[in-house]
PDB file of C-alpha atoms in Angstrom:
ATOM      1  CA  MET A   3       0.000   0.000   0.000  1.00  0.00           C
ATOM      2  CA  ALA A   4       1.440   3.363  -0.973  1.00  0.00           C
ATOM      3  CA  GLN A   5       1.689   6.024   1.687  1.00  0.00           C
ATOM      4  CA  SER A   6       0.734   9.593   0.941  1.00  0.00           C
ATOM      5  CA  THR A   7       3.142  12.281   2.004  1.00  0.00           C
ATOM      6  CA  THR A   8       2.856  16.006   2.401  1.00  0.00           C
ATOM      7  CA  ASN A   9       5.728  18.407   1.914  1.00  0.00           C
ATOM      8  CA  LEU A  10       5.772  20.215   5.238  1.00  0.00           C
ATOM      9  CA  GLY A  11       8.790  22.309   4.315  1.00  0.00           C
ATOM     10  CA  LYS A  12      11.132  23.495   7.058  1.00  0.00           C
ATOM     11  CA  ILE A  13      10.558  23.831  10.773  1.00  0.00           C
ATOM     12  CA  HIS A  14      11.601  27.196  12.233  1.00  0.00           C
ATOM     13  CA  VAL A  15      11.912  27.571  16.003  1.00  0.00           C
ATOM     14  CA  PHE A  16      11.899  31.112  17.400  1.00  0.00           C
ATOM     15  CA  PRO A  17      12.974  31.932  20.963  1.00  0.00           C
ATOM     16  CA  SER A  18      10.465  34.783  21.231  1.00  0.00           C
ATOM     17  CA  GLU A  19       7.312  36.107  19.607  1.00  0.00           C
ATOM     18  CA  SER A  20       9.027  39.396  18.755  1.00  0.00           C
ATOM     19  CA  LEU A  21      11.730  37.553  16.794  1.00  0.00           C
ATOM     20  CA  TYR A  22       9.068  35.500  15.026  1.00  0.00           C
ATOM     21  CA  ASN A  23       7.232  38.715  14.075  1.00  0.00           C
ATOM     22  CA  GLN A  24      10.428  40.058  12.471  1.00  0.00           C
ATOM     23  CA  PHE A  25      10.738  37.058  10.161  1.00  0.00           C
ATOM     24  CA  LYS A  26       7.178  35.768   9.696  1.00  0.00           C
ATOM     25  CA  ASP A  27       6.817  37.336   6.229  1.00  0.00           C
ATOM     26  CA  THR A  28       9.848  35.388   4.942  1.00  0.00           C
ATOM     27  CA  ILE A  29       8.603  31.973   6.091  1.00  0.00           C
ATOM     28  CA  ALA A  30       7.231  29.832   3.246  1.00  0.00           C
ATOM     29  CA  SER A  31       3.558  28.866   3.408  1.00  0.00           C
ATOM     30  CA  ASN A  32       4.385  25.145   3.860  1.00  0.00           C
ATOM     31  CA  ASP A  33       6.923  25.808   6.638  1.00  0.00           C
ATOM     32  CA  LEU A  34       6.104  25.375  10.296  1.00  0.00           C
ATOM     33  CA  ALA A  35       7.007  28.145  12.748  1.00  0.00           C
ATOM     34  CA  LEU A  36       7.153  27.349  16.462  1.00  0.00           C
ATOM     35  CA  LEU A  37       7.917  29.427  19.534  1.00  0.00           C
ATOM     36  CA  LYS A  38      10.521  27.817  21.762  1.00  0.00           C
ATOM     37  CA  ASP A  39       9.099  29.419  24.882  1.00  0.00           C
ATOM     38  CA  ASP A  40       5.738  27.666  24.474  1.00  0.00           C
ATOM     39  CA  GLY A  41       7.126  24.704  26.419  1.00  0.00           C
ATOM     40  CA  ALA A  42       6.304  21.963  23.925  1.00  0.00           C
ATOM     41  CA  TYR A  43       7.500  22.057  20.354  1.00  0.00           C
ATOM     42  CA  ILE A  44       8.212  19.121  18.055  1.00  0.00           C
ATOM     43  CA  VAL A  45      11.821  17.951  18.118  1.00  0.00           C
ATOM     44  CA  ALA A  46      11.415  14.743  16.085  1.00  0.00           C
ATOM     45  CA  ALA A  47       8.692  13.189  13.992  1.00  0.00           C
ATOM     46  CA  LEU A  48       7.981  10.300  11.684  1.00  0.00           C
ATOM     47  CA  LEU A  49       4.704  11.043   9.938  1.00  0.00           C
ATOM     48  CA  GLY A  50       3.524   7.822   8.381  1.00  0.00           C
ATOM     49  CA  GLN A  51       1.105   4.988   8.910  1.00  0.00           C
ATOM     50  CA  ASN A  52       3.306   3.850  11.810  1.00  0.00           C
ATOM     51  CA  GLY A  53       4.839   6.981  13.245  1.00  0.00           C
ATOM     52  CA  TYR A  54       5.519   9.241  16.177  1.00  0.00           C
ATOM     53  CA  VAL A  55       5.878  12.814  17.339  1.00  0.00           C
ATOM     54  CA  LYS A  56       8.325  13.726  20.112  1.00  0.00           C
ATOM     55  CA  PHE A  57       7.919  17.065  21.867  1.00  0.00           C
ATOM     56  CA  SER A  58      10.549  19.203  23.584  1.00  0.00           C
ATOM     57  CA  ASN A  59       9.001  18.549  27.005  1.00  0.00           C
ATOM     58  CA  GLY A  60       9.594  14.788  26.528  1.00  0.00           C
ATOM     59  CA  LEU A  61       6.043  13.770  25.593  1.00  0.00           C
ATOM     60  CA  ILE A  62       5.947  11.100  22.864  1.00  0.00           C
ATOM     61  CA  LEU A  63       2.873  10.102  20.856  1.00  0.00           C
ATOM     62  CA  GLN A  64       3.162   6.968  18.720  1.00  0.00           C
ATOM     63  CA  TRP A  65       0.562   5.440  16.430  1.00  0.00           C
ATOM     64  CA  GLY A  66       0.224   2.753  13.877  1.00  0.00           C
ATOM     65  CA  ARG A  67      -1.213  -0.497  12.746  1.00  0.00           C
ATOM     66  CA  SER A  68       0.018  -4.033  13.259  1.00  0.00           C
ATOM     67  CA  THR A  69      -0.936  -7.644  12.780  1.00  0.00           C
ATOM     68  CA  ALA A  70       2.139  -8.896  14.641  1.00  0.00           C
ATOM     69  CA  ALA A  71       1.829 -10.520  18.056  1.00  0.00           C
ATOM     70  CA  THR A  72       4.568  -8.218  19.373  1.00  0.00           C
ATOM     71  CA  LEU A  73       4.737  -4.586  18.350  1.00  0.00           C
ATOM     72  CA  ASN A  74       8.071  -2.805  18.822  1.00  0.00           C
ATOM     73  CA  PHE A  75       7.657   0.942  19.182  1.00  0.00           C
ATOM     74  CA  SER A  76       9.695   3.220  16.910  1.00  0.00           C
ATOM     75  CA  LEU A  77      10.923   5.085  20.011  1.00  0.00           C
ATOM     76  CA  PRO A  78      11.204   3.336  23.386  1.00  0.00           C
ATOM     77  CA  PHE A  79       9.485   5.158  26.248  1.00  0.00           C
ATOM     78  CA  GLN A  80      11.177   6.057  29.527  1.00  0.00           C
ATOM     79  CA  LYS A  81       7.697   6.231  31.076  1.00  0.00           C
ATOM     80  CA  PHE A  82       4.838   4.450  29.340  1.00  0.00           C
ATOM     81  CA  TYR A  83       1.467   5.988  30.260  1.00  0.00           C
ATOM     82  CA  CYS A  84      -1.185   4.350  28.118  1.00  0.00           C
ATOM     83  CA  ILE A  85      -2.105   2.709  24.863  1.00  0.00           C
ATOM     84  CA  THR A  86      -5.449   2.746  23.084  1.00  0.00           C
ATOM     85  CA  THR A  87      -6.229   0.099  20.499  1.00  0.00           C
ATOM     86  CA  ALA A  88      -9.002  -0.888  18.162  1.00  0.00           C
ATOM     87  CA  GLN A  89      -9.486  -3.991  16.069  1.00  0.00           C
ATOM     88  CA  GLU A  90      -9.988  -2.910  12.462  1.00  0.00           C
ATOM     89  CA  SER A  91     -12.432  -5.589  11.363  1.00  0.00           C
ATOM     90  CA  TRP A  92     -14.605  -7.316  13.907  1.00  0.00           C
ATOM     91  CA  THR A  93     -14.989 -11.049  13.467  1.00  0.00           C
ATOM     92  CA  SER A  94     -16.206 -13.772  15.793  1.00  0.00           C
ATOM     93  CA  ALA A  95     -13.107 -13.041  17.910  1.00  0.00           C
ATOM     94  CA  THR A  96     -13.484 -10.307  20.510  1.00  0.00           C
ATOM     95  CA  PHE A  97     -10.560  -8.017  21.247  1.00  0.00           C
ATOM     96  CA  ASN A  98     -10.312  -6.662  24.769  1.00  0.00           C
ATOM     97  CA  ASN A  99      -8.003  -3.702  25.479  1.00  0.00           C
ATOM     98  CA  THR A 100      -7.133  -5.187  28.868  1.00  0.00           C
ATOM     99  CA  SER A 101      -5.950  -8.562  27.530  1.00  0.00           C
ATOM    100  CA  TRP A 102      -2.270  -7.647  27.202  1.00  0.00           C
ATOM    101  CA  ILE A 103       0.129 -10.537  27.382  1.00  0.00           C
ATOM    102  CA  ALA A 104       3.133  -8.284  28.075  1.00  0.00           C
ATOM    103  CA  ARG A 105       3.916  -4.584  28.028  1.00  0.00           C
ATOM    104  CA  THR A 106       7.334  -2.942  28.273  1.00  0.00           C
ATOM    105  CA  ASN A 107       8.643   0.536  27.521  1.00  0.00           C
ATOM    106  CA  SER A 108       9.704  -0.607  24.047  1.00  0.00           C
ATOM    107  CA  SER A 109       7.039  -3.114  23.005  1.00  0.00           C
ATOM    108  CA  ILE A 110       3.610  -4.547  23.630  1.00  0.00           C
ATOM    109  CA  THR A 111       2.337  -8.065  23.006  1.00  0.00           C
ATOM    110  CA  TRP A 112      -1.332  -8.909  22.522  1.00  0.00           C
ATOM    111  CA  PRO A 113      -3.463 -11.746  21.202  1.00  0.00           C
ATOM    112  CA  THR A 114      -3.639 -11.588  17.438  1.00  0.00           C
ATOM    113  CA  TYR A 115      -6.433 -12.642  15.176  1.00  0.00           C
ATOM    114  CA  GLN A 116      -5.707 -13.881  11.678  1.00  0.00           C
ATOM    115  CA  ASN A 117      -6.199 -11.237   8.961  1.00  0.00           C
ATOM    116  CA  THR A 118      -7.009  -8.556  11.523  1.00  0.00           C
ATOM    117  CA  ASN A 119      -5.217  -5.243  11.892  1.00  0.00           C
ATOM    118  CA  ILE A 120      -4.880  -3.636  15.303  1.00  0.00           C
ATOM    119  CA  ASN A 121      -4.682   0.181  15.225  1.00  0.00           C
ATOM    120  CA  TYR A 122      -2.994   1.802  18.216  1.00  0.00           C
ATOM    121  CA  ILE A 123      -2.033   5.102  19.823  1.00  0.00           C
ATOM    122  CA  ALA A 124       0.553   5.042  22.612  1.00  0.00           C
ATOM    123  CA  VAL A 125       1.464   7.897  24.964  1.00  0.00           C
ATOM    124  CA  GLY A 126       4.532   8.241  27.118  1.00  0.00           C
ATOM    125  CA  MET A 127       7.747  10.108  27.731  1.00  0.00           C
TER     126      MET A 127
END
């Protein structure tokens, strides 16, 4: 399956709003401008079907889709707060979010059902 991509351009981080205001007219329309003093700006990202966004305050959001029994996160968490999942196509098997076999800061293992995708969102630091 082909993934669609969007050209997001460059990411500009400004230490103050006054400095941003001096340069805002020179920033391309597909560029992203962020204020450093807002406490949480993106420092790394992988924007795809299985991806993540890491913020300057340490918060990490990861998402994706898997049919594997064990899912290895793109970025390991130092603190793993929660994961939300949904079974893509419901069959006679019932998927229960609390039926984890094992969960670590770098992976999660769950019961798999043949030909079924599990979509997930994980939050941590």
